[in-house]
Structure formats: structure tokens, C-alpha cells
Short mmCIF file of C-alpha atoms in Angstrom, two decimals:
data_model
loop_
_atom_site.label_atom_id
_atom_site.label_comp_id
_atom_site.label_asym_id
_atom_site.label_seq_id
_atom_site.Cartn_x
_atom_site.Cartn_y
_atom_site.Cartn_z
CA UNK A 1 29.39 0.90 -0.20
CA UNK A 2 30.93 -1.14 -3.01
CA UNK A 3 27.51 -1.92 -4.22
CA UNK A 4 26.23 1.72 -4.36
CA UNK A 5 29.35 2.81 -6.16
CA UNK A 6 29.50 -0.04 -8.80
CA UNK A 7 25.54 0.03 -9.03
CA UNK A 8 24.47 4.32 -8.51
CA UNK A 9 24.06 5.52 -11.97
CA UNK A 10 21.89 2.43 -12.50
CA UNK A 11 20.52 3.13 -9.43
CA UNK A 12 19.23 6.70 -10.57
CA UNK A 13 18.02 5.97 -13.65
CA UNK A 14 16.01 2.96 -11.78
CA UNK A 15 14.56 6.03 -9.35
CA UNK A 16 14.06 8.06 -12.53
CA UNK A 17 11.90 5.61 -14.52
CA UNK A 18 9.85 5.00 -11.54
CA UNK A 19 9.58 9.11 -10.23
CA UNK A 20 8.89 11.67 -12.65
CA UNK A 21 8.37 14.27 -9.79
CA UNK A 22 11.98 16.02 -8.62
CA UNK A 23 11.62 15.86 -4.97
CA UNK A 24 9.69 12.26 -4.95
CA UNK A 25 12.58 11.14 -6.48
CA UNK A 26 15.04 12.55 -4.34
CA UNK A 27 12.85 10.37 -1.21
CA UNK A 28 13.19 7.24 -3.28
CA UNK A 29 16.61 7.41 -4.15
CA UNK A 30 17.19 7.78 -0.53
CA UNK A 31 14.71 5.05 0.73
CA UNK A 32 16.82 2.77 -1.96
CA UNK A 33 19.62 3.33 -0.80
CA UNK A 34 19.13 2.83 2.87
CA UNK A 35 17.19 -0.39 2.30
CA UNK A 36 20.52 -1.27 0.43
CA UNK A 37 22.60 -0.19 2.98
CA UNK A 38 20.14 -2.38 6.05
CA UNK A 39 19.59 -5.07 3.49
CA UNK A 40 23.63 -6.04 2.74
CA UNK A 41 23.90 -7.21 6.28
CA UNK A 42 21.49 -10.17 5.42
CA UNK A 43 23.45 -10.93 2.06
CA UNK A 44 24.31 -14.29 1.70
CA UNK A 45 25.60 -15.10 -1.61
CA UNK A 46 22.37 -16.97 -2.48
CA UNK A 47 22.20 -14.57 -5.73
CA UNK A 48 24.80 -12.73 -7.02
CA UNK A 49 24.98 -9.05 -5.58
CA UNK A 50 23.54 -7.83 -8.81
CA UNK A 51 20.83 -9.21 -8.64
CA UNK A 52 19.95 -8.53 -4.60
CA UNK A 53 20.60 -5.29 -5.70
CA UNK A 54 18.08 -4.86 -8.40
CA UNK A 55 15.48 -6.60 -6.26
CA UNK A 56 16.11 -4.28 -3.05
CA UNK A 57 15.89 -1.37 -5.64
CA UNK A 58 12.85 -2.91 -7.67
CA UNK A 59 10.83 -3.95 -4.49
CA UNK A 60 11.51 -0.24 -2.99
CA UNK A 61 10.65 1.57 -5.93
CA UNK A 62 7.33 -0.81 -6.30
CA UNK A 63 6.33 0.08 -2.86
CA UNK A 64 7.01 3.55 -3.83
CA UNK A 65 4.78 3.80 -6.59
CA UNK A 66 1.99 1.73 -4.94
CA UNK A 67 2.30 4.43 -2.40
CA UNK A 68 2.39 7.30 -4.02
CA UNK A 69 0.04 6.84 -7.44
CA UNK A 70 -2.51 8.74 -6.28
CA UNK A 71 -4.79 9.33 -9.44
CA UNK A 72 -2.18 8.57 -12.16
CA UNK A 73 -3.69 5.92 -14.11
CA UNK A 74 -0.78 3.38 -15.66
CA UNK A 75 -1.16 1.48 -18.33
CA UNK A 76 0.66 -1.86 -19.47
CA UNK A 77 2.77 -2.15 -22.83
CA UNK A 78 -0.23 -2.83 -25.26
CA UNK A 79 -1.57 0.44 -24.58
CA UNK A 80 1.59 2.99 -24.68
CA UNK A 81 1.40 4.15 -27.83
CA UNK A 82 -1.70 5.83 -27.01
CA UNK A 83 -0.53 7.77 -23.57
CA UNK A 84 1.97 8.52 -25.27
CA UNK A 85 1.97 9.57 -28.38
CA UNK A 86 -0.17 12.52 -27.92
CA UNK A 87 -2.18 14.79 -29.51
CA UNK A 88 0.53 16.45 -31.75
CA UNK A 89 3.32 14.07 -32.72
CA UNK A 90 5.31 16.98 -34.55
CA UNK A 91 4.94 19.21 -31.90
CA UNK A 92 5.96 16.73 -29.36
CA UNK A 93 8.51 15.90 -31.33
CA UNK A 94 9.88 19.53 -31.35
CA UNK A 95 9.32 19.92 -27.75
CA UNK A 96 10.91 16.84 -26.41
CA UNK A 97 13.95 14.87 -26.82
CA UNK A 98 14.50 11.30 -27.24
CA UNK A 99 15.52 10.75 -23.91
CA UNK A 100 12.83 12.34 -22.00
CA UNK A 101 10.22 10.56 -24.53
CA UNK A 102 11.81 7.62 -22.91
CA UNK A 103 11.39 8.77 -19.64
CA UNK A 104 8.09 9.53 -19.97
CA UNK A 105 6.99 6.03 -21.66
CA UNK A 106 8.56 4.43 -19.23
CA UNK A 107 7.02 6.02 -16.11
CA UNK A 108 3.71 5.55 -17.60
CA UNK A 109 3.89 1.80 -17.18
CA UNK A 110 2.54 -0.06 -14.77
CA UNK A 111 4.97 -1.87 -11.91
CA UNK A 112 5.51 -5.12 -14.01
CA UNK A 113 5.94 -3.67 -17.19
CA UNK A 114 8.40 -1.26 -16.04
CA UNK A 115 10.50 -3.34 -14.43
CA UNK A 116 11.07 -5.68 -17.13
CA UNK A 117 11.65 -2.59 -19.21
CA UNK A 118 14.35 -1.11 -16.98
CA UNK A 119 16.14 -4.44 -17.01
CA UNK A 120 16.06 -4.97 -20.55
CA UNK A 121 17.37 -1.43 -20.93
CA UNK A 122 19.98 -1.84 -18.51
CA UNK A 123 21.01 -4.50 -20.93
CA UNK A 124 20.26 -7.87 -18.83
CA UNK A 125 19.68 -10.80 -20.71
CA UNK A 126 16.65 -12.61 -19.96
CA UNK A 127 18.17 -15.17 -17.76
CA UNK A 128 19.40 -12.45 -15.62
CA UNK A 129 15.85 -10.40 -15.60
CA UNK A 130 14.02 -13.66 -14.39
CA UNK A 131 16.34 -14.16 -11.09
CA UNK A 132 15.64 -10.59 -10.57
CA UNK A 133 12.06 -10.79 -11.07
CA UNK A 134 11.27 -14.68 -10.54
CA UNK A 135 9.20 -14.12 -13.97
CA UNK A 136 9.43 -17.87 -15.87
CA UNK A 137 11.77 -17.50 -19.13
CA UNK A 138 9.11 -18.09 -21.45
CA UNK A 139 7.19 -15.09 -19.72
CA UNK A 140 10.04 -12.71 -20.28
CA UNK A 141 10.76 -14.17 -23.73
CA UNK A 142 7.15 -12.58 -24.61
CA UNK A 143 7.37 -9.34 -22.45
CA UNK A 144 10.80 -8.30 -24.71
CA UNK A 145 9.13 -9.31 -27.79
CA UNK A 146 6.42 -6.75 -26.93
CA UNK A 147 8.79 -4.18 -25.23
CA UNK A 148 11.17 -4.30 -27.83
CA UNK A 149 8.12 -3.75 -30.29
CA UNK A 150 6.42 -0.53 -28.04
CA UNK A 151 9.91 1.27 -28.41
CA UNK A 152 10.08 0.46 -32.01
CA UNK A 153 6.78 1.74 -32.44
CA UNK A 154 7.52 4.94 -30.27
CA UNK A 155 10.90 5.47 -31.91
CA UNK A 156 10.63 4.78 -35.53
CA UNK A 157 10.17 8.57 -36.35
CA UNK A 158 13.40 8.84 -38.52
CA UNK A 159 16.50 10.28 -37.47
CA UNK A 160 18.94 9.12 -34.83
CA UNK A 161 17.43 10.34 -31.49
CA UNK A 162 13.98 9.67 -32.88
CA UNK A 163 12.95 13.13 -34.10
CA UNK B 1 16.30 3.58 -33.54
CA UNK B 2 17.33 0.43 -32.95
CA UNK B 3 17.45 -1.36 -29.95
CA UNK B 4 21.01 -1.17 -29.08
CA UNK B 5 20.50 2.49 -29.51
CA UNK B 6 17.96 3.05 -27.09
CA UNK B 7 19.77 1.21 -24.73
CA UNK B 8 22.66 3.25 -24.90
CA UNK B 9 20.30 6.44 -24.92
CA UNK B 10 18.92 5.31 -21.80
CA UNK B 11 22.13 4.54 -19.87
CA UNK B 12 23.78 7.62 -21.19
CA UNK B 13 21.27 9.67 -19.25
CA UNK B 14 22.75 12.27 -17.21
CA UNK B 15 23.39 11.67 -13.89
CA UNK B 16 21.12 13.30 -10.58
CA UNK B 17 23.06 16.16 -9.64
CA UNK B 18 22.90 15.38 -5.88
CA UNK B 19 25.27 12.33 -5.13
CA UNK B 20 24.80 10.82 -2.22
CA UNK B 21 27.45 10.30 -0.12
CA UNK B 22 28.83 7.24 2.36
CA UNK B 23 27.98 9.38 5.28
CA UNK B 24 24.53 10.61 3.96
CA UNK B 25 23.50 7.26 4.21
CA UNK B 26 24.51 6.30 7.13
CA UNK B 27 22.45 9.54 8.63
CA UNK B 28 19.74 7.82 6.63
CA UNK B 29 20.16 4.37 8.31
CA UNK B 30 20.19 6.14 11.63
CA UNK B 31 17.34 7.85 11.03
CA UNK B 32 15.30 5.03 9.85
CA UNK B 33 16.41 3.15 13.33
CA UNK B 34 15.42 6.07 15.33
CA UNK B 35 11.93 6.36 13.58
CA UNK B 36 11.74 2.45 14.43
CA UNK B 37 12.30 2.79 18.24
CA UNK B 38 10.24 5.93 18.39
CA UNK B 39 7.27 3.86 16.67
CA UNK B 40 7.79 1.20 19.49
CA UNK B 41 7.77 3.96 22.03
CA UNK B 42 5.04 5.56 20.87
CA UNK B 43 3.27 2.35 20.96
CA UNK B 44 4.33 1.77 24.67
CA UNK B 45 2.93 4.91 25.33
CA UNK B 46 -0.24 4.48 23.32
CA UNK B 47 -0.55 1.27 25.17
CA UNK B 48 0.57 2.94 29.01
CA UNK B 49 -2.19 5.37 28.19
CA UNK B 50 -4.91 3.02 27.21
CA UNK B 51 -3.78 0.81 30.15
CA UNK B 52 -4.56 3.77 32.85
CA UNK B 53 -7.67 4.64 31.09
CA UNK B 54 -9.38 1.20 30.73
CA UNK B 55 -7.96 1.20 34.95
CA UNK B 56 -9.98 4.33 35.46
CA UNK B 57 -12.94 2.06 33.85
CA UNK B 58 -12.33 -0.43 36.14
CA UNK B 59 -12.11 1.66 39.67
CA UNK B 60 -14.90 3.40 38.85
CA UNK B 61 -17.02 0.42 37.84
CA UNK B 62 -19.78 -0.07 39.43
CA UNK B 63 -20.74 -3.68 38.22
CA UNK B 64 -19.72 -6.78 36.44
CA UNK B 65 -20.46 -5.61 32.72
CA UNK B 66 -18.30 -2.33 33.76
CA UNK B 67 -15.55 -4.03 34.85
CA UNK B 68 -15.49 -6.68 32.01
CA UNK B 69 -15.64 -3.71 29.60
CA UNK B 70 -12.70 -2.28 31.10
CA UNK B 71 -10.58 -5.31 30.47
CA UNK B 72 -12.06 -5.89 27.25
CA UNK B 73 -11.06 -2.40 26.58
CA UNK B 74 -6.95 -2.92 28.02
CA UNK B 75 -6.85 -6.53 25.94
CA UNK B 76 -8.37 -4.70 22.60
CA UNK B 77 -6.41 -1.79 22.55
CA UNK B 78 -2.75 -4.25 23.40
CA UNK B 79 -4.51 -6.49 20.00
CA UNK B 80 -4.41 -3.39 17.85
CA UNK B 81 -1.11 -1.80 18.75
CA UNK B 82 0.53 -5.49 18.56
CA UNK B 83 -1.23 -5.75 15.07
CA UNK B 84 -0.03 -2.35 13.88
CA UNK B 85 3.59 -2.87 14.70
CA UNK B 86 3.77 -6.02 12.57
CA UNK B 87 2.10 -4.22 9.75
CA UNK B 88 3.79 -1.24 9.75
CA UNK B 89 7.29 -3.34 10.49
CA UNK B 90 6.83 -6.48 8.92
CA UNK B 91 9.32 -9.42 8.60
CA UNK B 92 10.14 -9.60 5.15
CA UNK B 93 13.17 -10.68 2.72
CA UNK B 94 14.48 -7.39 1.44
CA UNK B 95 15.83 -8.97 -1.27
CA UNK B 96 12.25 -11.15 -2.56
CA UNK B 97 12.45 -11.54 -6.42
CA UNK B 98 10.76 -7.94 -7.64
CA UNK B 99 7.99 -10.31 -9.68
CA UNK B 100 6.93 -12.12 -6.34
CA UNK B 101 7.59 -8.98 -4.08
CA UNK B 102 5.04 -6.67 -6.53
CA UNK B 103 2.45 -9.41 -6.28
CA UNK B 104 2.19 -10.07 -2.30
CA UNK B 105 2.08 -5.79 -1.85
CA UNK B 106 -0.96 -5.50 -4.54
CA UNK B 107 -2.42 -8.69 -2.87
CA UNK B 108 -2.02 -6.53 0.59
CA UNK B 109 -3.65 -3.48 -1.01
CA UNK B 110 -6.33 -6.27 -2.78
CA UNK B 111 -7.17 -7.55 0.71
CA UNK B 112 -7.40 -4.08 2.33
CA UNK B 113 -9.68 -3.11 -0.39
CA UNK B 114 -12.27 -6.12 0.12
CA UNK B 115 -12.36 -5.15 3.86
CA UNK B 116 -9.03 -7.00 5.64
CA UNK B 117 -7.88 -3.63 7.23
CA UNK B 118 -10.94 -4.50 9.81
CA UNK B 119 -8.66 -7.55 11.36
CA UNK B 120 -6.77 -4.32 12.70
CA UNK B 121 -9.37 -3.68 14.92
CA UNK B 122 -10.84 -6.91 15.48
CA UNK B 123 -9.22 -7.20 18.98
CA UNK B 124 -11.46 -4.53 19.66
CA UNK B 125 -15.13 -6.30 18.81
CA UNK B 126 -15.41 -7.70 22.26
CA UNK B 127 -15.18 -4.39 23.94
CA UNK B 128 -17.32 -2.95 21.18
CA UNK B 129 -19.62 -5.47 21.17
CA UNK B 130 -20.86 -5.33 24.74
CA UNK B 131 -20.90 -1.92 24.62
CA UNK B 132 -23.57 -2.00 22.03
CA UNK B 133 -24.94 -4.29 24.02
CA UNK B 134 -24.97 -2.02 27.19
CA UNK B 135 -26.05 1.09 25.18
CA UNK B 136 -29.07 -1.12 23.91
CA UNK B 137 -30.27 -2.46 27.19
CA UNK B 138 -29.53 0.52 28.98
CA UNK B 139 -30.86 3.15 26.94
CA UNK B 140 -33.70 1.87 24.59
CA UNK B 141 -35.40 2.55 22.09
CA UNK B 142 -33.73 4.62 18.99
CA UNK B 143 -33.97 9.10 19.10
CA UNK B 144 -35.41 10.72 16.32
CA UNK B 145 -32.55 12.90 16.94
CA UNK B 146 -29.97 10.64 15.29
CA UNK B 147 -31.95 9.81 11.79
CA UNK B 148 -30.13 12.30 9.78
CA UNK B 149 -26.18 11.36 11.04
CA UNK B 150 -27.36 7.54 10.53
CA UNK B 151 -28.09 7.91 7.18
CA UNK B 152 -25.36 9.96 6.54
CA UNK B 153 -22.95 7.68 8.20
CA UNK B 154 -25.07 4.89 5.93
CA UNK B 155 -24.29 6.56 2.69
CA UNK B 156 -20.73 7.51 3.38
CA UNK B 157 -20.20 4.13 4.32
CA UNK B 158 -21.99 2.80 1.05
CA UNK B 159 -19.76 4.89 -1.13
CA UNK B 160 -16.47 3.84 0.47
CA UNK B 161 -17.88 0.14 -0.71
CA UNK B 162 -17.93 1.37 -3.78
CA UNK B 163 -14.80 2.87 -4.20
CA UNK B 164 -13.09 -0.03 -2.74
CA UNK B 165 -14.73 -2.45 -5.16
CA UNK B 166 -13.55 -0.12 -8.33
CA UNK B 167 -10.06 -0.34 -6.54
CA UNK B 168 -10.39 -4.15 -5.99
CA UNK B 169 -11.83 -5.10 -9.48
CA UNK B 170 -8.43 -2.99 -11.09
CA UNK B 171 -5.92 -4.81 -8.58
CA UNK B 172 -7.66 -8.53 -9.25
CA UNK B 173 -6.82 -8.09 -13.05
CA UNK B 174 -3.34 -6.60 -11.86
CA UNK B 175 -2.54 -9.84 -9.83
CA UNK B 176 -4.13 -12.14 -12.42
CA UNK B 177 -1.57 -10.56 -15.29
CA UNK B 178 1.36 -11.07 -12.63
CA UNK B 179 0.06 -14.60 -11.65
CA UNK B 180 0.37 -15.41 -15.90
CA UNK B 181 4.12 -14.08 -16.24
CA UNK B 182 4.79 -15.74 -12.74
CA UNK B 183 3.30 -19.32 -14.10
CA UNK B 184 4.11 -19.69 -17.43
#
């Protein structure tokens, strides 16, 4: 229980970057924590618990959205700016707030991208986001470059929050 | 916005309103370990079933192919359900790193899509087999009657090939990308 106190609101912003839809994202949260909850018997210090806890929530949320894509087609980082920019930038603008820009880029991603994503916004370094990932240093070093780049790009609007 | 900021935007977001509680997940546990053990009894049952019907097959036999298609038919159907436990349940490391973990499930849904989901029924070829075989010698000769549902069942078939080759090609190039970050 430890674990899903010192880790929940990480937790449910992990379910919310992977689960746009309310109730989806109720079922994921849930199926996250109960692998959690089943997996904890089987810890065994080989990584620290932050980590087994990112992967348990990472490999549940990836099974989620394999399962449940349907006909929403994701796209890697190269090719956010143009899902999600839209039609109408000012209008957007208007009509959204920072956060739920982020949101939205985000859950647009595919799997890979979005977890490295999540982890780099969670504020993990990169030696941290390869044990949780088993992605090779020089592989992340690139992904954040380009992550770090898609947000500028996204973000660079002027003003605090973006607008 | 910098960096920094967007971090802190992102973990300042507000919390779901529904917490869920030490207890709630224990009811969740409990009811994952029920819908485990009702799987398995279903699956006994499934397999009691199938057992009493491929029996029937072999009382009522009135010959050697018969009979052999009855066990056939017992020994297929035990194949499958043993199959489909381990897929639906399978032995895993919960806690696989999430890079490795996403490549082995889109390698799953890769293999389905080129055609791997029809190991499920393989235990099932003998029976089906010799029943093909027993329709053909028994019965020859194709009817006219059937034309129009064969070619149906032809082209429905040929578009699920289709589909499952669009689905493939898009899953190859995911696993490729992984297999890069994972390498180098």
C-alpha cells in the first residue's frame, strides 16, 4: 500500500496520458493498481520499487492501449505537431488550456513515445527512464532531444501557460 | 515554456476525483482471482462437455473411422482449452522493462496478424482432417447448391488477409522502431 500512496498521483496522471476517455480510465487505473497490488508479492529488490512500479504501470497501460485503440491512429514524435496543432491555432488556443494541450499531445503518441514522454515529465533522468524501459542510454539521449523539441515546438506560443 | 515549466504543469495536474482506497483494491484482487478460477472452471466444464459428446461419438460409432474421430475429437478439443488457458493466463514477469514488455505484446499481435492464432486450433486438424476426409469419400462429388456460400466464404476470407496484412505491415515498422531504441 506504501507504493500506491507514495506513487498515486503519478499513477493517475500515467492512466491519464494513456486514457483520454473518463470511464476507460477509471478500468485502467484499477487494472494498475491490482497488477500492483498481485505484482509486490514477487518483488525482490532486483530494481528499486520505483522503478517495478513504473514498469507494472507502463506494461498495464501498454496492454491497455493495444487493447483498446480501436481506429485511433497514433503517431510518433516527428509527426505531433501536425495532430495536433489543428486547424485553428488561435481558436484552439482560446478553447484549451495548457494542460489539456498536454494531455492531448501526449495521448496521441504511440506506446514508445509516450512512455518516454511520461518519464521525462515525471522528471526521471535518463538513467532512471532506461531501467524502466530497458531503452540503451544513447537511445533515450535522442528520444529527449526530440521530445524536449515537440513540446518546444507545441508550447512556444508566448505567455506562461502557452496561450 | 520551458522545460522545467512543463514539467511542473504536468505534475501539477489535478488529481482523479475518485481515490481508490486500500480496501477497493483488495475487492479488485479478489475479483481478479475469482474471474481466474471461474476461467479454469469454465474450461473444466467446456472440456466435461466436449468429453461426453465426443463419448456419444464413440457409443454410437459404428466403425473404425467413427470411433477414431471421436477420440480425435476428445484429444482436440483438451489441445485447445489447454492452449487457451496459457494464452489468456500466461506466465509472465509483471515487472518486464516497459521497452521489452511493449515489444513481445506487438510481436504477439504481429504473429496473430500473419496467421499464428491458427496454432489455437491446431489440436483440432486431426479431427478436422478426417472428417474432410469422411465427408469426401462418403458423400462425393461437390452440390451446385453450395457455389454461392463458397465464394462468399472465399471472399470474406480473402479480405480478412487483407486486413491482417495492413495490420501486420503497421506493427513490423512498430517493432523495427522499438528494436532501434532497444539496440542502440
Amino acid at each position: 500500500m506504501e507504493a500506491a500512496a507514495q506513487f498515486g498521483p503519478a499513477l493517475d496522471r500515467l492512466a491519464r496520458g494513456y486514457e483520454a476517455d473518463a470511464d476507460l480510465r477509471r478500468d485502467l487505473r484499477q487494472d494498475i493498481h491490482t497488477e500492483l497490488w498481485r505484482s509486490l508479492a514477487r518483488f525482490d529488490g532486483r530494481c528499486s520499487l520505483r522503478t517495478w512500479v513504473y514498469r507494472v504501470a507502463h506494461n498495464t497501460a501498454a496492454s491497455h492501449v493495444l487493447k483498446h485503440k480501436g481506429k485511433r491512429s497514433l503517431v510518433g514524435l516527428e509527426e505531433i505537431d501536425a495532430v495536433a496543432a489543428g486547424d485553428n491555432p488561435e481558436q484552439e488556443l482560446l478553447e484549451r488550456d495548457a494542460r489539456q494541450r498536454l494531455l492531448q499531445m501526449i495521448q496521441t503518441l504511440k506506446p514508445a513515445d509516450r512512455q518516454l514522454t511520461l518519464l521525462y515529465l515525471e522528471d526521471l533522468d535518463a538513467a532512471a527512464i532506461g531501467e524502466v524501459t530497458g531503452l540503451s542510454a544513447g537511445a533515450i539521449a535522442v528520444k529527449i532531444h526530440r521530445i524536449k523539441a515537440a513540446l518546444a515546438e507545441r508550447f512556444k506560443e508566448g505567455g506562461d501557460d502557452g496561450r | 515554456m520551458a522545460a522545467d515549466d512543463l514539467k511542473a504543469l504536468w505534475q501539477g495536474l489535478d488529481r482523479e476525483a475518485e481515490s481508490l482506497s486500500l480496501d477497493r483494491i483488495h475487492g479488485l484482487v479478489r475479483r481478479y482471482e475469482r474471474r481466474v478460477r471461474f476461467t479454469g472452471a469454465a474450461l473444466a466444464v467446456l472440456l466435461l462437455l466436449v468429453g461426453l459428446l465426443g463419448g456419444q461419438m464413440l457409443v454410437k460409432a459404428h466403425d473404425l473411422v467413427m470411433r477414431a474421430m471421436g477420440v480425435l475429437f476428445i484429444a482436440g478439443e483438451a489441445g485447445v482449452c489447454a492452449l487457451a488457458y496459457r494464452t489468456v493466463f500466461p506466465e509472465r514477469d509483471p515487472a518486464e522493462p516497459a521497452g521489452a514488455y511493449l515489444r513481445r505484446r506487438l510481436q504477439i499481435r504481429l504473429d496473430h496478424a500473419r496467421g499464428r492464432w491458427l496454432l489455437m486450433i491446431s489440436p483440432l486438424f486431426p479431427f478436422m482432417a478426417l472428417n474432410v476426409y469422411v465427408e469426401l469419400t462418403r458423400h462425393p462429388g461437390f452440390p451446385r447448391g453450395r457455389l454461392t456460400t463458397l465464394i462468399i466464404f472465399l471472399l470474406a476470407i480473402g479480405l480478412a488477409v487483407v486486413r491482417a496484412r495492413v495490420r501486420a505491415r503497421k506493427l513490423r515498422a512498430q517493432i523495427q522502431e522499438l528494436d532501434q531504441l532497444l539496440a542502440s
